[in-house]
mmCIF file of C-alpha atoms in Angstrom:
data_model
loop_
_atom_site.group_PDB
_atom_site.id
_atom_site.type_symbol
_atom_site.label_atom_id
_atom_site.label_comp_id
_atom_site.label_asym_id
_atom_site.label_seq_id
_atom_site.Cartn_x
_atom_site.Cartn_y
_atom_site.Cartn_z
ATOM 1 C CA MET N 1215 42.774 80.879 92.070
ATOM 2 C CA LYS N 1216 45.443 78.986 91.286
ATOM 3 C CA LYS N 1217 48.838 79.834 93.078
ATOM 4 C CA SER N 1218 46.689 80.333 96.501
ATOM 5 C CA PHE N 1219 44.934 76.606 95.507
ATOM 6 C CA ILE N 1220 48.766 75.544 94.988
ATOM 7 C CA HIS N 1221 50.471 77.195 97.615
ATOM 8 C CA GLY N 1222 47.402 75.585 99.891
ATOM 9 C CA PHE N 1223 49.053 72.568 98.507
ATOM 10 C CA GLU N 1224 52.127 73.135 99.162
ATOM 11 C CA TYR N 1225 51.440 73.977 102.681
ATOM 12 C CA ASN N 1226 49.509 71.121 103.398
ATOM 13 C CA ASP N 1227 51.669 69.040 101.850
ATOM 14 C CA TRP N 1228 54.708 70.440 103.973
ATOM 15 C CA ALA N 1229 52.393 70.500 107.225
ATOM 16 C CA ASN N 1230 51.600 66.659 107.366
ATOM 17 C CA ARG N 1231 55.444 65.879 106.160
ATOM 18 C CA GLN N 1232 56.634 67.843 109.797
ATOM 19 C CA ILE N 1233 53.747 65.559 111.695
ATOM 20 C CA ILE N 1234 55.052 62.554 109.983
ATOM 21 C CA ALA N 1235 58.906 63.114 109.989
ATOM 22 C CA TYR N 1236 58.018 64.226 113.822
ATOM 23 C CA LEU N 1237 55.718 60.537 115.094
ATOM 24 C CA THR N 1238 58.636 58.736 113.351
ATOM 25 C CA GLU N 1239 61.201 60.526 115.483
ATOM 26 C CA ILE N 1240 60.045 59.894 118.373
ATOM 27 C CA LYS N 1241 57.691 56.957 117.841
ATOM 28 C CA ASP N 1242 55.953 57.066 121.576
ATOM 29 C CA PHE N 1243 52.922 58.034 120.857
ATOM 30 C CA PRO N 1244 49.004 57.169 119.989
ATOM 31 C CA ASP N 1245 47.885 55.417 117.211
ATOM 32 C CA ARG N 1246 45.012 57.048 116.723
ATOM 33 C CA CYS N 1247 47.859 60.020 115.377
ATOM 34 C CA VAL N 1248 48.594 56.892 112.407
ATOM 35 C CA ASP N 1249 45.075 56.780 111.283
ATOM 36 C CA LEU N 1250 44.259 60.632 111.386
ATOM 37 C CA MET N 1251 47.231 61.512 108.596
ATOM 38 C CA ALA N 1252 46.445 58.086 107.324
ATOM 39 C CA HIS N 1253 42.515 60.187 107.136
ATOM 40 C CA ILE N 1254 43.910 62.775 105.483
ATOM 41 C CA ILE N 1255 45.997 61.216 102.722
ATOM 42 C CA ALA N 1256 42.896 59.467 101.845
ATOM 43 C CA VAL N 1257 40.535 62.296 101.966
ATOM 44 C CA GLN N 1258 42.775 64.090 99.775
ATOM 45 C CA ASP N 1259 42.334 60.998 96.935
ATOM 46 C CA TYR N 1260 39.085 60.444 97.685
ATOM 47 C CA TRP N 1261 37.920 64.271 96.627
ATOM 48 C CA PHE N 1262 40.307 64.135 93.407
ATOM 49 C CA ASP N 1263 38.883 60.082 92.580
ATOM 50 C CA ARG N 1264 35.052 61.791 92.409
ATOM 51 C CA GLN N 1265 36.257 65.953 91.023
ATOM 52 C CA VAL N 1266 38.771 64.434 88.337
ATOM 53 C CA ASN N 1267 37.695 61.023 87.372
ATOM 54 C CA LYS N 1268 34.440 61.316 88.321
ATOM 55 C CA SER N 1269 33.804 57.831 89.806
ATOM 56 C CA ILE N 1270 33.092 55.978 93.021
ATOM 57 C CA TYR N 1271 35.809 56.264 95.862
ATOM 58 C CA LEU N 1272 36.835 52.465 96.721
ATOM 59 C CA ILE N 1273 39.260 52.292 99.333
ATOM 60 C CA ASP N 1274 38.306 52.807 102.639
ATOM 61 C CA LEU N 1275 38.891 56.154 104.167
ATOM 62 C CA TRP N 1276 39.450 54.941 107.710
ATOM 63 C CA GLU N 1277 42.505 52.596 106.159
ATOM 64 C CA LYS N 1278 45.703 51.810 108.200
ATOM 65 C CA TYR N 1279 48.882 52.623 107.166
ATOM 66 C CA SER N 1280 52.563 52.957 108.362
ATOM 67 C CA LEU N 1281 54.294 55.799 109.070
ATOM 68 C CA LEU N 1282 56.704 55.152 105.462
ATOM 69 C CA GLU N 1283 53.827 54.255 103.667
ATOM 70 C CA LEU N 1284 51.956 57.835 104.480
ATOM 71 C CA ASN N 1285 55.089 59.367 103.827
ATOM 72 C CA HIS N 1286 55.241 58.265 99.460
ATOM 73 C CA LEU N 1287 51.126 58.401 99.751
ATOM 74 C CA ASN N 1288 51.339 62.279 101.144
ATOM 75 C CA GLN N 1289 54.226 62.938 98.039
ATOM 76 C CA ALA N 1290 51.774 60.960 95.955
ATOM 77 C CA SER N 1291 48.440 62.951 96.141
ATOM 78 C CA THR N 1292 50.014 66.522 96.764
ATOM 79 C CA SER N 1293 51.276 66.139 93.824
ATOM 80 C CA MET N 1294 47.790 64.757 91.962
ATOM 81 C CA TRP N 1295 46.420 67.673 93.267
ATOM 82 C CA VAL N 1296 49.004 70.637 92.147
ATOM 83 C CA GLU N 1297 49.275 69.081 88.598
ATOM 84 C CA TYR N 1298 45.644 68.952 88.128
ATOM 85 C CA ILE N 1299 45.209 72.411 89.030
ATOM 86 C CA GLU N 1300 47.914 73.636 86.987
ATOM 87 C CA LYS N 1301 46.404 71.661 84.486
ATOM 88 C CA THR N 1302 42.623 73.079 84.934
ATOM 89 C CA LYS N 1303 41.484 76.685 83.934
ATOM 90 C CA GLU N 1304 40.437 78.884 86.187
ATOM 91 C CA LYS N 1305 36.899 79.215 85.089
ATOM 92 C CA ASP N 1306 36.498 75.644 85.766
ATOM 93 C CA PHE N 1307 37.164 75.704 89.719
ATOM 94 C CA LYS N 1308 34.183 77.068 89.273
ATOM 95 C CA GLU N 1309 32.650 74.268 87.719
ATOM 96 C CA LEU N 1310 29.843 71.991 89.913
ATOM 97 C CA CYS N 1311 30.946 68.444 90.545
ATOM 98 C CA GLY N 1312 27.902 67.029 91.470
ATOM 99 C CA TYR N 1313 28.588 63.664 94.160
ATOM 100 C CA TYR N 1314 25.870 61.427 97.285
ATOM 101 C CA ASN N 1315 27.427 62.082 100.883
ATOM 102 C CA GLU N 1316 26.547 60.153 103.205
ATOM 103 C CA GLU N 1317 23.113 60.158 104.020
ATOM 104 C CA GLY N 1318 22.516 59.095 99.863
ATOM 105 C CA VAL N 1319 21.669 63.238 99.173
ATOM 106 C CA ALA N 1320 22.747 64.309 96.583
ATOM 107 C CA LEU N 1321 24.723 67.652 96.562
ATOM 108 C CA ASP N 1322 26.889 69.696 94.269
ATOM 109 C CA ILE N 1323 30.217 72.259 95.380
ATOM 110 C CA SER N 1324 32.905 73.558 92.553
ATOM 111 C CA ALA N 1325 36.252 72.456 92.236
ATOM 112 C CA GLY N 1326 37.039 75.171 94.314
ATOM 113 C CA ASP N 1327 35.404 74.299 97.012
ATOM 114 C CA ILE N 1328 36.098 71.082 97.220
ATOM 115 C CA ILE N 1329 40.463 71.923 97.013
ATOM 116 C CA ASN N 1330 39.001 74.585 99.712
ATOM 117 C CA HIS N 1331 37.589 71.648 102.300
ATOM 118 C CA ILE N 1332 40.511 69.976 101.430
ATOM 119 C CA LEU N 1333 42.599 71.517 102.941
ATOM 120 C CA ASN N 1334 40.146 72.949 106.142
ATOM 121 C CA HIS N 1335 39.427 69.180 106.646
ATOM 122 C CA SER N 1336 43.568 68.754 106.216
ATOM 123 C CA ALA N 1337 44.214 71.311 109.380
ATOM 124 C CA TYR N 1338 41.543 70.171 111.667
ATOM 125 C CA HIS N 1339 42.708 66.288 111.900
ATOM 126 C CA ARG N 1340 46.449 67.521 112.364
ATOM 127 C CA GLY N 1341 44.883 70.049 115.194
ATOM 128 C CA GLN N 1342 43.564 66.189 116.580
ATOM 129 C CA ILE N 1343 46.767 65.001 115.720
ATOM 130 C CA ASN N 1344 48.266 67.637 118.104
ATOM 131 C CA PHE N 1345 45.745 67.593 120.236
ATOM 132 C CA LEU N 1346 46.047 63.709 121.387
ATOM 133 C CA LEU N 1347 49.976 64.003 121.541
ATOM 134 C CA LYS N 1348 49.430 66.524 123.963
ATOM 135 C CA ASN N 1349 47.319 64.485 126.079
ATOM 136 C CA SER N 1350 50.005 62.426 125.899
ATOM 137 C CA GLU N 1351 52.318 64.771 127.163
ATOM 138 C CA ILE N 1352 54.255 65.082 124.674
ATOM 139 C CA PRO N 1353 55.144 68.290 122.929
ATOM 140 C CA PRO N 1354 52.752 68.534 119.855
ATOM 141 C CA VAL N 1355 54.424 69.664 116.312
ATOM 142 C CA ASN N 1356 54.219 73.151 114.933
ATOM 143 C CA VAL N 1357 52.801 73.517 111.362
ATOM 144 C CA ASP N 1358 51.180 76.683 111.299
ATOM 145 C CA PHE N 1359 50.707 78.380 108.262
ATOM 146 C CA ASN N 1360 53.132 80.972 109.452
ATOM 147 C CA GLN N 1361 55.561 78.975 110.868
ATOM 148 C CA TYR N 1362 55.482 77.216 107.055
ATOM 149 C CA ALA N 1363 55.125 81.160 105.153
ATOM 150 C CA SER N 1364 58.561 82.120 107.278
ATOM 151 C CA PHE N 1365 60.585 78.746 105.579
#
């Protein structure tokens, strides 16, 4: 399980870096692309704080950042998660983490499901970024997992 989670975060990091590098190169793209990229990374940190620090994340999940800042934030977030996964015992990925959703409803989710949520959430928003690029007549970035796995 640990190897799979680490591999997932390594792919997630690669895909995020591909998007950030592409946006840096083309320069003329919808602003929403950067907003979505910032949101991807903020959500990773949000769940890390919930899971590891057991606290309430106070940073805006839609805070504005530059592409250079996003590159550094992505690297830091990935490093935190990989280090956490490496140090966590297999059985602890099934441990439940209590939290309140946006409606104030108390919920429980396992550490493993948090990780899966983060990776799926990131892929969802990267898809939105590619959709925005394509609608702006800019070729999308190939961040499919099989593209990553072929390196």
